[in-house]
PDB file of C-alpha atoms in Angstrom:
ATOM      1  CA  VAL A   1      15.293  11.699 -25.549  1.00  0.00           C
ATOM      2  CA  SER A   2      12.717  13.869 -23.033  1.00  0.00           C
ATOM      3  CA  VAL A   3       9.466  14.755 -24.081  1.00  0.00           C
ATOM      4  CA  VAL A   4       6.988  17.517 -23.281  1.00  0.00           C
ATOM      5  CA  LEU A   5       3.483  16.010 -23.825  1.00  0.00           C
ATOM      6  CA  ASP A   6      -0.029  18.472 -24.297  1.00  0.00           C
ATOM      7  CA  LEU A   7      -2.437  16.777 -22.091  1.00  0.00           C
ATOM      8  CA  ASP A   8      -5.251  17.911 -24.090  1.00  0.00           C
ATOM      9  CA  THR A   9      -3.994  16.899 -27.511  1.00  0.00           C
ATOM     10  CA  GLY A  10      -1.563  14.063 -26.588  1.00  0.00           C
ATOM     11  CA  ALA A  11       0.891  15.596 -29.141  1.00  0.00           C
ATOM     12  CA  ALA A  12       4.755  15.913 -29.199  1.00  0.00           C
ATOM     13  CA  ILE A  13       4.781  20.072 -28.473  1.00  0.00           C
ATOM     14  CA  HIS A  14       8.477  19.146 -27.525  1.00  0.00           C
ATOM     15  CA  VAL A  15      11.325  16.298 -27.727  1.00  0.00           C
ATOM     16  CA  ALA A  16      14.944  17.265 -26.982  1.00  0.00           C
ATOM     17  CA  GLU A  17      18.257  14.712 -26.564  1.00  0.00           C
ATOM     18  CA  GLY A  18      18.654  13.650 -22.740  1.00  0.00           C
ATOM     19  CA  LYS A  19      17.281  13.101 -20.086  1.00  0.00           C
ATOM     20  CA  SER A  20      18.838  15.896 -17.838  1.00  0.00           C
ATOM     21  CA  ALA A  21      16.960  19.596 -17.261  1.00  0.00           C
ATOM     22  CA  ASP A  22      18.606  21.407 -20.022  1.00  0.00           C
ATOM     23  CA  SER A  23      16.850  19.279 -22.102  1.00  0.00           C
ATOM     24  CA  VAL A  24      13.746  20.586 -21.414  1.00  0.00           C
ATOM     25  CA  LYS A  25      15.076  24.600 -19.783  1.00  0.00           C
ATOM     26  CA  PRO A  26      15.394  25.890 -24.080  1.00  0.00           C
ATOM     27  CA  PHE A  27      11.018  24.318 -24.655  1.00  0.00           C
ATOM     28  CA  LEU A  28      10.028  26.113 -20.663  1.00  0.00           C
ATOM     29  CA  ARG A  29      12.061  29.406 -21.708  1.00  0.00           C
ATOM     30  CA  ARG A  30       9.952  30.099 -25.005  1.00  0.00           C
ATOM     31  CA  LEU A  31       7.535  29.496 -22.772  1.00  0.00           C
ATOM     32  CA  LYS A  32       8.175  31.758 -20.683  1.00  0.00           C
ATOM     33  CA  ARG A  33       8.832  34.553 -23.283  1.00  0.00           C
ATOM     34  CA  ILE A  34       5.592  33.717 -24.959  1.00  0.00           C
ATOM     35  CA  GLY A  35       3.453  35.013 -21.592  1.00  0.00           C
ATOM     36  CA  ALA A  36       2.885  31.301 -21.226  1.00  0.00           C
ATOM     37  CA  ASN A  37       0.894  31.369 -17.799  1.00  0.00           C
ATOM     38  CA  ILE A  38       2.390  27.782 -16.213  1.00  0.00           C
ATOM     39  CA  GLU A  39       0.046  27.077 -12.690  1.00  0.00           C
ATOM     40  CA  ALA A  40       1.132  23.506 -12.085  1.00  0.00           C
ATOM     41  CA  VAL A  41       3.660  21.022 -14.055  1.00  0.00           C
ATOM     42  CA  ALA A  42       2.769  16.506 -13.610  1.00  0.00           C
ATOM     43  CA  THR A  43       6.473  15.456 -13.352  1.00  0.00           C
ATOM     44  CA  ASP A  44       8.696  12.072 -11.546  1.00  0.00           C
ATOM     45  CA  MET A  45      10.524  12.274  -8.051  1.00  0.00           C
ATOM     46  CA  GLY A  46      14.122  12.711  -9.741  1.00  0.00           C
ATOM     47  CA  GLN A  47      15.780  16.088  -9.652  1.00  0.00           C
ATOM     48  CA  ALA A  48      15.886  17.208 -13.452  1.00  0.00           C
ATOM     49  CA  PHE A  49      12.639  17.662 -14.686  1.00  0.00           C
ATOM     50  CA  PRO A  50      11.704  19.641 -11.233  1.00  0.00           C
ATOM     51  CA  SER A  51      14.552  21.529 -10.935  1.00  0.00           C
ATOM     52  CA  ALA A  52      14.129  22.993 -14.904  1.00  0.00           C
ATOM     53  CA  VAL A  53      10.152  23.992 -13.818  1.00  0.00           C
ATOM     54  CA  THR A  54      11.475  25.719 -10.522  1.00  0.00           C
ATOM     55  CA  GLU A  55      14.179  27.642 -11.502  1.00  0.00           C
ATOM     56  CA  VAL A  56      12.633  28.538 -15.162  1.00  0.00           C
ATOM     57  CA  PHE A  57       8.880  28.984 -13.600  1.00  0.00           C
ATOM     58  CA  PRO A  58       9.701  29.489  -9.684  1.00  0.00           C
ATOM     59  CA  ASP A  59       5.784  29.548  -9.184  1.00  0.00           C
ATOM     60  CA  ALA A  60       4.358  26.657 -10.671  1.00  0.00           C
ATOM     61  CA  VAL A  61       2.784  23.451  -8.390  1.00  0.00           C
ATOM     62  CA  LEU A  62       4.910  20.941  -8.955  1.00  0.00           C
ATOM     63  CA  VAL A  63       2.610  17.551  -8.708  1.00  0.00           C
ATOM     64  CA  TYR A  64       4.511  14.435  -8.214  1.00  0.00           C
ATOM     65  CA  ASP A  65       2.891  11.706 -10.200  1.00  0.00           C
ATOM     66  CA  HIS A  66       1.507   8.961  -8.790  1.00  0.00           C
ATOM     67  CA  PHE A  67       2.010   6.544 -11.902  1.00  0.00           C
ATOM     68  CA  HIS A  68       6.269   7.194 -10.344  1.00  0.00           C
ATOM     69  CA  VAL A  69       5.319   6.850  -6.665  1.00  0.00           C
ATOM     70  CA  SER A  70       3.477   3.413  -7.136  1.00  0.00           C
ATOM     71  CA  LYS A  71       6.792   2.590  -9.649  1.00  0.00           C
ATOM     72  CA  LEU A  72       8.893   3.741  -7.369  1.00  0.00           C
ATOM     73  CA  MET A  73       7.352   1.047  -4.212  1.00  0.00           C
ATOM     74  CA  ASN A  74       7.195  -1.810  -6.952  1.00  0.00           C
ATOM     75  CA  ASP A  75      10.602  -1.874  -6.881  1.00  0.00           C
ATOM     76  CA  LYS A  76      11.194  -1.647  -3.447  1.00  0.00           C
ATOM     77  CA  LEU A  77       8.781  -4.754  -3.128  1.00  0.00           C
ATOM     78  CA  THR A  78      10.564  -6.904  -6.126  1.00  0.00           C
ATOM     79  CA  GLN A  79      13.929  -5.584  -4.413  1.00  0.00           C
ATOM     80  CA  LEU A  80      13.000  -7.063  -0.905  1.00  0.00           C
ATOM     81  CA  ARG A  81      11.746 -10.601  -2.832  1.00  0.00           C
ATOM     82  CA  ARG A  82      15.223 -10.773  -4.165  1.00  0.00           C
ATOM     83  CA  ASP A  83      17.071  -9.672  -1.266  1.00  0.00           C
ATOM     84  CA  LEU A  84      14.329 -12.389   0.377  1.00  0.00           C
ATOM     85  CA  GLN A  85      15.072 -15.272  -2.279  1.00  0.00           C
ATOM     86  CA  ARG A  86      18.537 -15.155  -2.285  1.00  0.00           C
ATOM     87  CA  GLU A  87      18.880 -15.759   1.558  1.00  0.00           C
ATOM     88  CA  ALA A  88      16.246 -18.567   1.652  1.00  0.00           C
ATOM     89  CA  ASP A  89      16.583 -22.171   2.085  1.00  0.00           C
ATOM     90  CA  VAL A  90      15.373 -24.197  -0.900  1.00  0.00           C
ATOM     91  CA  LEU A  91      12.171 -24.074   0.714  1.00  0.00           C
ATOM     92  CA  GLY A  92      11.354 -20.247   0.391  1.00  0.00           C
ATOM     93  CA  ARG A  93      13.532 -20.261  -2.712  1.00  0.00           C
ATOM     94  CA  ASP A  94      10.631 -21.968  -3.909  1.00  0.00           C
ATOM     95  CA  MET A  95       7.617 -20.728  -1.483  1.00  0.00           C
ATOM     96  CA  LEU A  96       8.945 -16.839  -3.306  1.00  0.00           C
ATOM     97  CA  LYS A  97       9.754 -18.266  -7.265  1.00  0.00           C
ATOM     98  CA  GLY A  98       6.835 -16.602  -9.935  1.00  0.00           C
ATOM     99  CA  THR A  99       5.715 -14.159  -7.381  1.00  0.00           C
ATOM    100  CA  ARG A 100       7.061 -11.022  -8.715  1.00  0.00           C
ATOM    101  CA  TRP A 101       4.221  -9.815 -11.075  1.00  0.00           C
ATOM    102  CA  LEU A 102       1.777 -11.546  -8.007  1.00  0.00           C
ATOM    103  CA  LEU A 103       3.456  -8.640  -5.750  1.00  0.00           C
ATOM    104  CA  THR A 104       3.369  -5.815  -7.613  1.00  0.00           C
ATOM    105  CA  LYS A 105      -0.446  -6.322  -9.268  1.00  0.00           C
ATOM    106  CA  ASN A 106      -3.329  -4.807  -7.802  1.00  0.00           C
ATOM    107  CA  PRO A 107      -5.435  -7.276  -5.330  1.00  0.00           C
ATOM    108  CA  GLU A 108      -8.821  -6.555  -8.157  1.00  0.00           C
ATOM    109  CA  ASN A 109      -6.405  -8.219 -10.983  1.00  0.00           C
ATOM    110  CA  LEU A 110      -5.423 -11.201  -9.836  1.00  0.00           C
ATOM    111  CA  ASP A 111      -6.635 -14.100 -11.786  1.00  0.00           C
ATOM    112  CA  PRO A 112      -8.029 -16.625  -9.327  1.00  0.00           C
ATOM    113  CA  GLU A 113      -8.551 -19.087 -12.731  1.00  0.00           C
ATOM    114  CA  ARG A 114      -4.826 -19.496 -12.170  1.00  0.00           C
ATOM    115  CA  ASP A 115      -4.805 -19.302  -8.417  1.00  0.00           C
ATOM    116  CA  GLU A 116      -2.924 -16.168  -7.954  1.00  0.00           C
ATOM    117  CA  THR A 117      -4.128 -14.918  -5.235  1.00  0.00           C
ATOM    118  CA  LYS A 118      -4.171 -18.467  -3.200  1.00  0.00           C
ATOM    119  CA  ARG A 119       0.157 -18.348  -4.616  1.00  0.00           C
ATOM    120  CA  LEU A 120       0.485 -14.879  -2.965  1.00  0.00           C
ATOM    121  CA  LEU A 121      -1.460 -15.550   0.057  1.00  0.00           C
ATOM    122  CA  GLU A 122       1.079 -18.316   1.203  1.00  0.00           C
ATOM    123  CA  ALA A 123       3.997 -16.451  -0.233  1.00  0.00           C
ATOM    124  CA  LEU A 124       3.346 -13.489   2.634  1.00  0.00           C
ATOM    125  CA  GLU A 125       2.513 -16.344   5.297  1.00  0.00           C
ATOM    126  CA  PHE A 126       5.316 -17.647   5.375  1.00  0.00           C
ATOM    127  CA  ASN A 127       7.488 -14.044   4.718  1.00  0.00           C
ATOM    128  CA  ARG A 128       6.248 -11.335   7.438  1.00  0.00           C
ATOM    129  CA  PRO A 129       8.429  -8.963   6.403  1.00  0.00           C
ATOM    130  CA  LEU A 130       7.660  -9.407   2.686  1.00  0.00           C
ATOM    131  CA  ALA A 131       4.205  -8.966   4.155  1.00  0.00           C
ATOM    132  CA  VAL A 132       4.350  -6.170   5.702  1.00  0.00           C
ATOM    133  CA  ALA A 133       5.844  -4.340   2.704  1.00  0.00           C
ATOM    134  CA  TYR A 134       2.840  -5.706   0.494  1.00  0.00           C
ATOM    135  CA  TYR A 135       0.397  -4.306   2.536  1.00  0.00           C
ATOM    136  CA  MET A 136       2.148  -0.810   3.094  1.00  0.00           C
ATOM    137  CA  LYS A 137       1.984  -1.166  -0.401  1.00  0.00           C
ATOM    138  CA  GLU A 138      -1.488  -1.145  -0.719  1.00  0.00           C
ATOM    139  CA  ASP A 139      -2.002   1.273   1.675  1.00  0.00           C
ATOM    140  CA  LEU A 140      -0.153   4.010  -0.154  1.00  0.00           C
ATOM    141  CA  ARG A 141      -2.735   3.201  -2.765  1.00  0.00           C
ATOM    142  CA  MET A 142      -5.403   4.572  -0.744  1.00  0.00           C
ATOM    143  CA  PHE A 143      -3.377   7.675  -0.523  1.00  0.00           C
ATOM    144  CA  TRP A 144      -5.401   9.268  -3.868  1.00  0.00           C
ATOM    145  CA  ARG A 145      -8.512   7.976  -2.936  1.00  0.00           C
ATOM    146  CA  GLN A 146      -8.788  10.586  -0.281  1.00  0.00           C
ATOM    147  CA  PRO A 147     -12.177  12.359   0.132  1.00  0.00           C
ATOM    148  CA  ASP A 148      -9.850  15.533   0.124  1.00  0.00           C
ATOM    149  CA  MET A 149      -6.621  17.444   1.400  1.00  0.00           C
ATOM    150  CA  LYS A 150      -6.816  17.042   4.859  1.00  0.00           C
ATOM    151  CA  ALA A 151      -7.965  13.087   4.820  1.00  0.00           C
ATOM    152  CA  ALA A 152      -4.442  12.674   2.756  1.00  0.00           C
ATOM    153  CA  GLU A 153      -2.330  14.389   4.682  1.00  0.00           C
ATOM    154  CA  ARG A 154      -3.375  12.694   7.594  1.00  0.00           C
ATOM    155  CA  HIS A 155      -3.150   9.465   5.730  1.00  0.00           C
ATOM    156  CA  LEU A 156       0.345   9.841   4.008  1.00  0.00           C
ATOM    157  CA  ASP A 157       2.233  11.433   7.241  1.00  0.00           C
ATOM    158  CA  ILE A 158       0.838   8.055   8.823  1.00  0.00           C
ATOM    159  CA  TRP A 159       1.681   5.899   6.000  1.00  0.00           C
ATOM    160  CA  ILE A 160       5.158   7.688   6.578  1.00  0.00           C
ATOM    161  CA  ALA A 161       5.579   7.147  10.486  1.00  0.00           C
ATOM    162  CA  ARG A 162       3.880   3.366   9.915  1.00  0.00           C
ATOM    163  CA  ALA A 163       7.267   3.206   7.055  1.00  0.00           C
ATOM    164  CA  ALA A 164      10.441   4.040   9.397  1.00  0.00           C
ATOM    165  CA  ASP A 165       8.958   2.276  12.242  1.00  0.00           C
ATOM    166  CA  SER A 166       8.324  -1.325  10.260  1.00  0.00           C
ATOM    167  CA  GLY A 167      11.917  -2.199  10.414  1.00  0.00           C
ATOM    168  CA  VAL A 168      11.403  -3.185   6.861  1.00  0.00           C
ATOM    169  CA  SER A 169      14.794  -1.388   4.903  1.00  0.00           C
ATOM    170  CA  VAL A 170      13.059  -0.243   1.834  1.00  0.00           C
ATOM    171  CA  LEU A 171      10.089   1.138   4.051  1.00  0.00           C
ATOM    172  CA  LYS A 172      11.868   3.163   5.975  1.00  0.00           C
ATOM    173  CA  THR A 173      13.778   4.085   2.656  1.00  0.00           C
ATOM    174  CA  MET A 174      10.509   4.708   0.432  1.00  0.00           C
ATOM    175  CA  ALA A 175       9.491   6.775   4.592  1.00  0.00           C
ATOM    176  CA  ARG A 176      12.347   8.871   3.747  1.00  0.00           C
ATOM    177  CA  THR A 177      11.553   9.621  -0.329  1.00  0.00           C
ATOM    178  CA  MET A 178       7.645  10.002   0.798  1.00  0.00           C
ATOM    179  CA  ARG A 179       8.632  12.609   3.384  1.00  0.00           C
ATOM    180  CA  MET A 180      10.976  14.561   1.156  1.00  0.00           C
ATOM    181  CA  CYS A 181       8.036  14.823  -1.176  1.00  0.00           C
ATOM    182  CA  ARG A 182       5.516  15.088   1.362  1.00  0.00           C
ATOM    183  CA  THR A 183       4.659  18.827  -0.709  1.00  0.00           C
ATOM    184  CA  GLY A 184       4.534  17.983  -4.021  1.00  0.00           C
ATOM    185  CA  LEU A 185       2.082  14.288  -3.144  1.00  0.00           C
ATOM    186  CA  LEU A 186       0.093  16.545  -1.384  1.00  0.00           C
ATOM    187  CA  ASN A 187      -0.060  19.223  -4.619  1.00  0.00           C
ATOM    188  CA  TRP A 188      -2.068  16.519  -6.686  1.00  0.00           C
ATOM    189  CA  TYR A 189      -5.568  17.471  -4.842  1.00  0.00           C
ATOM    190  CA  LYS A 190      -4.603  20.999  -5.103  1.00  0.00           C
ATOM    191  CA  HIS A 191      -4.077  19.842  -8.961  1.00  0.00           C
ATOM    192  CA  PRO A 192      -5.108  16.121  -9.875  1.00  0.00           C
ATOM    193  CA  ILE A 193      -3.061  15.868 -13.159  1.00  0.00           C
ATOM    194  CA  SER A 194      -1.115  12.997 -14.270  1.00  0.00           C
ATOM    195  CA  THR A 195       1.619  12.144 -16.075  1.00  0.00           C
ATOM    196  CA  GLY A 196      -0.190   8.927 -16.933  1.00  0.00           C
ATOM    197  CA  PRO A 197      -0.929   9.858 -20.690  1.00  0.00           C
ATOM    198  CA  LEU A 198       2.607  10.278 -21.427  1.00  0.00           C
ATOM    199  CA  GLU A 199       2.916   6.792 -20.473  1.00  0.00           C
ATOM    200  CA  GLY A 200       0.787   5.841 -22.699  1.00  0.00           C
ATOM    201  CA  PHE A 201       3.143   8.086 -25.523  1.00  0.00           C
ATOM    202  CA  ASN A 202       6.145   6.155 -24.365  1.00  0.00           C
ATOM    203  CA  ASN A 203       4.895   2.751 -24.681  1.00  0.00           C
ATOM    204  CA  LYS A 204       3.476   3.539 -28.733  1.00  0.00           C
ATOM    205  CA  ALA A 205       7.262   4.966 -28.608  1.00  0.00           C
ATOM    206  CA  GLN A 206       8.429   1.865 -27.592  1.00  0.00           C
ATOM    207  CA  THR A 207       6.241  -0.047 -30.058  1.00  0.00           C
ATOM    208  CA  MET A 208       7.439   2.352 -32.793  1.00  0.00           C
ATOM    209  CA  LYS A 209      10.743   1.767 -32.832  1.00  0.00           C
ATOM    210  CA  ARG A 210      10.722  -2.074 -32.068  1.00  0.00           C
ATOM    211  CA  GLN A 211       8.802  -2.414 -35.529  1.00  0.00           C
ATOM    212  CA  ALA A 212      11.244  -0.009 -37.488  1.00  0.00           C
ATOM    213  CA  TYR A 213      14.250  -2.143 -35.784  1.00  0.00           C
ATOM    214  CA  GLY A 214      15.195   1.468 -34.169  1.00  0.00           C
ATOM    215  CA  TYR A 215      16.494   4.693 -36.189  1.00  0.00           C
ATOM    216  CA  ARG A 216      20.163   5.618 -36.993  1.00  0.00           C
ATOM    217  CA  ASN A 217      19.425   9.218 -37.827  1.00  0.00           C
ATOM    218  CA  MET A 218      18.067  11.282 -34.551  1.00  0.00           C
ATOM    219  CA  GLU A 219      16.614  14.245 -36.547  1.00  0.00           C
ATOM    220  CA  PHE A 220      14.062  11.776 -38.087  1.00  0.00           C
ATOM    221  CA  PHE A 221      13.357   9.680 -35.159  1.00  0.00           C
ATOM    222  CA  LYS A 222      12.230  12.644 -33.778  1.00  0.00           C
ATOM    223  CA  LEU A 223       9.871  13.716 -36.179  1.00  0.00           C
ATOM    224  CA  LYS A 224       8.555  10.769 -35.991  1.00  0.00           C
ATOM    225  CA  LEU A 225       7.773  11.174 -32.184  1.00  0.00           C
ATOM    226  CA  ARG A 226       5.882  14.284 -32.773  1.00  0.00           C
ATOM    227  CA  THR A 227       3.308  12.425 -35.017  1.00  0.00           C
ATOM    228  CA  LEU A 228       2.947   9.218 -33.566  1.00  0.00           C
ATOM    229  CA  HIS A 229       0.012  10.965 -31.840  1.00  0.00           C
ATOM    230  CA  LEU A 230      -2.161  10.686 -35.494  1.00  0.00           C
ATOM    231  CA  LYS A 231      -0.849   7.118 -35.390  1.00  0.00           C
ATOM    232  CA  LYS A 232      -2.353   3.691 -33.908  1.00  0.00           C
ATOM    233  CA  TYR A 233       0.185   1.049 -32.760  1.00  0.00           C
ATOM    234  CA  ALA A 234      -1.073  -2.497 -31.340  1.00  0.00           C
ATOM    235  CA  LEU A 235       0.565  -2.772 -28.392  1.00  0.00           C
ATOM    236  CA  THR A 236       2.537  -6.095 -27.242  1.00  0.00           C
ATOM    237  CA  GLY A 237       3.807  -7.336 -24.054  1.00  0.00           C
TER     238      GLY A 237
END
């Protein structure tokens, strides 16, 4: 299903089957009919939801959410590690084994008691393309920590150029994506909104589904989602 969340209350104000633009267009059109003034919308970098927003509210500013950018970058890094491990010799495979989560973790979250920093550095020293991709991933995080939009623009353009010239295929692909999404990324400095609360909502929804062993009735499931913000669920990982 597709969910539209009220960022102030955390309530699901629209739930529809499907993940296409048609899932949210009816809701957006209702907003337009009642005269809603939509200044900006936080969204992922896919085609469906941005196209729906642009069609109904052409003047609304699209803000590409940093959660999805980071997830995409982590997916690229995971893909690279998998490819390298498949092509490596026995020593290389042993070195890369178990490093998936170390590569995608933020450095400040590495567990020193498990020697995670040491294991990560050993893997990075072993393989240059992996090291380049990892440090580019960390440099990308700094995009959202710039003092102003001008500095962010400079940081992003340099990152795209470095990624494109890195010689690492996943980084070159990421550079093309970031170049296409450049305006939406920079819009965060005009409207610092995020889909982070929606990701938290989605985690609660998944927990609710597991605890109920799934839902057979879609309308009942939609009603449960609309009241989810009133309940507390213990998240398990």
